């Protein structure tokens, strides 16, 4: 598609002159959900590993805040850590992109991140465990439990009353227990999902499930989160990992709302001395304000670890690792980037990961357009000059 002003095409650039199948650098340096590359920050990885490992090995709750300037890798670090533990069968992991207007929003985004299928499987998993105790069947997991129900071998009408009674004892939240169990009913599972996600449902829909309260504020959201944690621990999981990114956005809240949000998270931590790990990503200046003004909250956080700008060695490792993602030969080299070219990238970006990746991405594309062999200092400087 073209006219005198635009030339729009779906033809891909050919990076084969550099032995690459594509441009491996992100055009918009937003971290992937499952980042493939992580480099540097050895001090941070030690602290994160120690925090996560403590929770996994002891079941005791532990929390950590990761601070860094914008673009220095907070989101990338949180998402990379999440990718390392998300596939474990003994934990529940959820990512919250930013805390929103309060804990109600944190809870809501956490449940959305888990998804309808994951919550429904937990309900079937709980019924499977209960069935082994109160029926002649011994389902080995949620899939077999669902099959037994679908085939009519286990009748929900006979199982649910006892399931509600026991789950109410576990969670100490009767409405949460009813909503979880209604996740297995075809005619009400969407209503149950709406209630569990704190989206709000009509009174008639709640009445159909015998749910008496609305999940519409921070207090009830803390209670629901704790109920979910108690359920998963009862099922044999080690606990729940909650990743809250861009925590600095709480600075936009009014003093009253900020206090309410921090108090809600504090109450969540206080109510869950076992089975909970919260990792925060936060700008350092906001975290310093929280430390100085909200002692009751900040004292619940075990440690703060600050991410550092990229060093010269870090940048070379980062660029080499990204290039390897698209390197057709598998060769480990910085080519087509020259050493002097990367020096300019580091100097201009001042070690900011987002800036460095952005420059590398755009410079590589321009090198292809101009049929260069090497991306040297002069070329990088020219591209940076064109950007400004």
C-alpha positions in Angstrom: 0.0 0.0 0.0 1.5 3.3 -1.0 0.9 6.9 -2.0 3.0 9.9 -2.2 3.3 10.1 1.5 3.1 6.5 2.9 4.6 3.2 2.0 3.0 0.4 4.0 4.1 -3.2 3.4 4.1 -6.5 5.1 7.4 -7.5 3.5 9.9 -8.5 6.2 13.4 -7.2 6.4 16.2 -9.7 5.5 18.7 -9.9 8.4 20.6 -12.9 6.8 23.6 -10.6 6.0 24.2 -10.7 9.8 23.3 -14.4 10.1 20.1 -13.5 11.9 16.6 -14.7 11.3 15.0 -11.5 12.6 15.7 -8.5 14.7 15.8 -10.0 18.2 15.6 -6.7 20.0 12.1 -5.5 21.1 10.8 -2.5 19.1 8.9 -1.4 22.1 11.1 -2.3 25.1 8.2 -3.7 27.1 9.2 -7.0 28.9 7.7 -10.2 27.4 5.5 -12.2 29.7 8.1 -14.9 29.7 11.5 -13.1 29.2 14.1 -15.3 27.6 17.1 -13.1 28.6 18.3 -11.9 32.0 21.7 -10.5 32.8 23.6 -8.8 35.5 22.1 -7.8 38.9 23.8 -10.6 40.7 23.2 -8.9 44.1 19.4 -8.7 43.2 19.2 -12.3 41.9 20.7 -13.5 45.2 18.1 -11.6 47.3 15.2 -12.7 45.1 16.4 -16.3 45.1 16.8 -16.3 48.9 13.4 -14.8 49.4 11.6 -17.2 47.0 13.6 -20.2 48.2 12.8 -19.5 51.9 9.1 -19.6 51.1 9.4 -22.7 49.0 11.5 -24.6 51.6 9.8 -23.5 54.8 6.3 -22.4 53.8 6.8 -19.2 55.9 5.8 -16.0 54.3 8.5 -13.6 53.2 8.4 -10.4 51.1 10.8 -8.3 49.1 10.7 -4.9 47.3 12.8 -4.4 44.2 13.6 -0.8 43.4 15.0 0.8 40.3 14.8 3.9 38.1 12.4 3.8 35.2 13.7 1.5 32.5 16.2 -0.3 34.6 14.5 -3.6 34.7 11.9 -3.9 37.5 9.1 -5.3 35.4 11.6 -7.5 33.5 13.0 -8.8 36.8 9.5 -9.6 38.2 8.3 -11.3 35.0 11.6 -13.3 34.7 11.2 -14.5 38.4 7.6 -15.4 37.7 8.6 -17.4 34.7 11.0 -19.4 36.9 8.4 -20.5 39.4 5.1 -20.3 37.5 5.3 -23.9 36.2 5.9 -25.4 39.6 3.0 -27.6 40.6 3.2 -26.6 44.3 2.5 -22.9 44.1 0.0 -20.4 42.7 1.6 -17.4 41.0 -0.1 -14.2 39.9 1.2 -10.9 38.4 -0.4 -7.5 39.0 0.8 -4.9 36.5 0.1 -2.0 38.9 -1.8 -1.6 42.2 -4.6 0.6 40.8 -6.8 2.4 43.2 -6.4 0.0 46.1 -6.2 -3.6 47.2 -9.6 -4.3 45.6 -7.9 -3.7 42.2 -4.8 -5.8 43.2 -7.0 -8.7 44.1 -9.1 -8.4 41.0 -6.1 -8.3 38.6 -4.5 -11.2 40.5 -7.6 -13.4 40.0 -7.8 -12.4 36.4 -4.2 -13.4 35.9 -4.9 -16.8 37.3 -7.9 -17.1 34.9 -11.2 -18.9 34.9 -9.8 -22.3 34.1 -7.3 -22.2 36.9 -9.9 -21.2 39.5 -12.3 -23.8 38.3 -9.6 -26.5 38.5 -9.0 -25.6 42.1 -12.6 -26.2 42.8 -12.6 -29.6 41.1 -9.3 -30.3 42.9 -10.9 -29.6 46.3 -13.9 -31.8 45.4 -11.5 -34.6 44.4 -9.8 -34.5 47.8 -13.2 -34.5 49.6 -14.6 -37.3 47.4 -11.8 -39.6 48.6 -13.0 -39.1 52.2 -16.8 -39.1 51.8 -17.5 -41.3 48.7 -16.5 -44.6 47.4 -14.5 -43.0 44.6 -10.9 -41.9 44.7 -10.4 -39.3 41.9 -6.7 -38.6 41.4 -7.1 -35.0 40.4 -9.4 -32.3 39.0 -9.8 -33.9 35.5 -11.0 -37.2 36.9 -13.2 -35.4 39.3 -14.8 -33.4 36.5 -15.3 -36.6 34.5 -17.0 -38.4 37.4 -19.4 -35.4 37.8 -20.1 -35.1 34.1 -20.8 -38.9 33.9 -23.2 -38.7 36.8 -21.2 -41.1 38.9 -20.8 -38.5 41.7 -23.9 -36.4 42.3 -23.1 -32.7 43.2 -26.3 -32.6 45.2 -24.9 -35.2 47.6 -21.4 -33.8 47.8 -21.8 -30.0 47.8 -23.5 -29.5 51.3 -20.5 -31.3 53.0 -18.1 -29.4 50.6 -19.5 -26.1 51.7 -19.4 -26.9 55.3 -15.8 -28.0 55.2 -14.6 -25.3 52.9 -16.2 -22.7 55.1 -14.2 -24.0 58.0 -11.0 -23.8 55.9 -11.5 -20.4 54.5 -13.6 -18.7 57.2 -15.6 -17.0 54.4 -18.8 -18.7 53.6 -19.6 -16.6 50.5 -16.2 -17.4 49.1 -16.7 -21.1 49.7 -20.1 -21.0 47.9 -18.6 -19.1 45.0 -15.7 -21.5 44.6 -18.0 -24.5 44.5 -20.4 -22.9 42.1 -17.5 -22.8 39.7 -18.3 -26.4 38.9 -22.0 -25.7 38.0 -22.6 -25.0 34.3 -25.5 -22.7 35.0 -23.9 -20.5 37.7 -20.1 -20.8 37.1 -20.0 -17.4 35.2 -21.8 -15.7 38.1 -19.4 -17.3 40.5 -16.5 -16.1 38.4 -17.9 -12.6 38.3 -18.2 -12.6 42.1 -14.7 -14.1 42.6 -13.2 -11.5 40.3 -15.0 -8.7 42.3 -16.7 -7.5 39.1 -20.0 -7.2 40.9 -23.1 -9.2 40.2 -26.8 -8.5 40.6 -28.6 -9.4 43.8 -30.7 -12.1 42.0 -27.5 -13.8 40.8 -26.0 -13.8 44.3 -29.3 -15.1 45.7 -29.2 -18.0 43.3 -25.8 -19.1 44.7 -26.9 -18.2 48.3 -24.1 -15.6 48.5 -25.0 -12.8 50.8 -22.3 -10.2 50.4 -20.7 -8.3 47.6 -16.9 -8.4 47.0 -16.6 -4.7 46.5 -14.0 -3.2 48.8 -10.5 -3.6 50.1 -11.6 -5.4 53.3 -13.6 -8.1 51.6 -10.9 -8.4 48.9 -8.2 -9.1 51.6 -10.6 -11.6 53.1 -11.1 -13.3 49.8 -7.4 -13.4 49.0 -6.7 -15.0 52.4 -9.5 -17.5 51.8 -8.0 -18.5 48.5 -4.6 -18.9 50.1 -6.0 -21.1 52.9 -7.7 -23.2 50.3 -4.5 -23.8 48.2 -2.5 -24.6 51.4 -5.2 -27.0 52.4 -4.8 -28.7 49.0 -1.1 -29.2 49.7 0.4 -26.2 47.8 3.3 -24.4 49.5 1.5 -21.1 49.0 0.8 -18.1 46.8 3.2 -15.7 45.1 1.9 -12.3 44.4 4.0 -10.0 42.1 2.9 -6.3 42.2 4.6 -4.1 39.6 4.7 -0.3 39.3 4.0 0.0 43.0 5.1 3.6 42.7 1.7 4.5 41.2 0.3 4.5 44.8 1.9 8.0 45.0 -0.9 9.2 42.7 -3.5 8.2 45.3 -4.9 10.6 47.9 -3.2 10.3 51.3 -6.4 8.6 52.6 -6.5 6.0 49.8 -2.8 5.4 50.0 -3.1 4.7 53.7 -6.0 2.4 53.1 -4.1 0.5 50.4 -1.0 0.1 52.5 -3.0 -0.9 55.5 -4.9 -3.5 53.4 -1.6 -5.1 52.2 -0.3 -5.0 55.8 -3.4 -6.8 57.0 -3.0 -9.4 54.2 0.6 -10.0 55.4 -0.5 -10.1 59.0 -3.2 -12.6 58.3 -0.9 -14.9 56.3 2.3 -15.6 58.2 2.6 -18.8 56.2 2.1 -19.5 52.5 2.4 -16.0 51.0 5.3 -14.2 49.2 4.8 -10.7 47.8 7.4 -9.2 45.5 7.0 -5.5 44.7 8.5 -3.5 41.9 8.8 0.2 42.9 10.6 3.4 42.0 13.2 4.2 44.8 11.9 7.7 45.6 8.4 6.4 46.2 9.7 3.5 48.3 11.7 6.0 50.4 8.5 7.9 51.1 6.8 4.7 52.1 9.7 3.8 54.4 9.6 7.2 56.1 5.9 7.7 56.4 4.3 4.3 56.7 6.4 2.3 59.1 3.7 -0.2 59.9 3.7 -1.3 56.3 7.3 -1.0 55.4 8.4 -3.0 58.5 6.5 -6.0 57.1 8.8 -6.1 54.0 11.9 -8.1 54.7 14.3 -6.4 52.4 14.8 -3.9 49.6 17.1 -4.6 46.8 18.0 -2.0 44.2 18.7 -2.8 40.6 21.8 -1.1 39.1 22.3 0.4 35.6 24.1 -1.9 33.1 27.8 -2.1 33.3 30.0 -2.4 30.1 30.2 -6.2 30.7 26.4 -6.4 31.3 25.6 -4.6 28.1 27.8 -6.9 26.0 26.2 -10.0 27.7 22.7 -8.6 27.1 23.4 -7.8 23.4 25.0 -11.2 22.8 22.2 -13.0 24.5 19.5 -11.2 22.4 21.5 -11.9 19.2 21.7 -15.6 20.1 17.9 -15.7 20.0 18.0 -15.1 16.3 21.5 -16.3 15.4 21.1 -18.9 12.7 24.6 -20.4 13.2 24.4 -20.5 17.0 27.7 -18.7 17.1 28.2 -16.6 20.2 29.3 -13.2 19.0 28.4 -9.5 19.2 28.5 -9.1 15.4 27.3 -7.0 13.7 27.8 -4.7 16.7 31.3 -3.4 17.0 32.9 -2.8 20.4 33.1 0.9 19.8 29.5 0.9 18.7 28.4 -0.7 22.0 30.5 1.9 23.9 28.3 4.6 22.4 25.1 2.7 23.2 26.2 2.4 26.8 27.3 6.0 27.0 24.0 7.3 25.6 21.8 5.0 27.5 23.7 5.5 30.7 23.1 1.9 31.5 19.4 2.1 31.2 18.2 -1.3 29.8 15.2 0.1 28.1 17.2 2.8 26.3 20.0 0.3 25.3 17.6 -2.2 23.8 15.7 0.5 21.9 18.9 1.9 20.4 20.1 -1.6 19.4 16.8 -2.5 17.8 16.6 0.7 15.7 20.3 0.7 14.8 20.2 -2.9 13.6 17.2 -2.1 11.3 19.0 0.9 9.8 22.2 -1.2 9.3 20.1 -3.6 7.2 18.6 -0.8 5.2 22.0 0.7 4.5 23.6 -2.7 3.9 26.4 -2.3 6.5 28.8 -4.9 7.6 29.5 -3.5 11.1 27.6 -1.2 13.4 30.4 1.0 14.6 30.5 4.1 16.8 30.0 6.6 14.0 26.9 4.8 12.8 25.4 4.5 16.3 26.0 8.2 16.9 24.4 9.1 13.6 21.3 7.1 14.5 21.0 8.6 17.9 21.4 12.0 16.4 18.5 11.2 14.0 16.3 10.2 16.9 16.7 13.4 18.7 
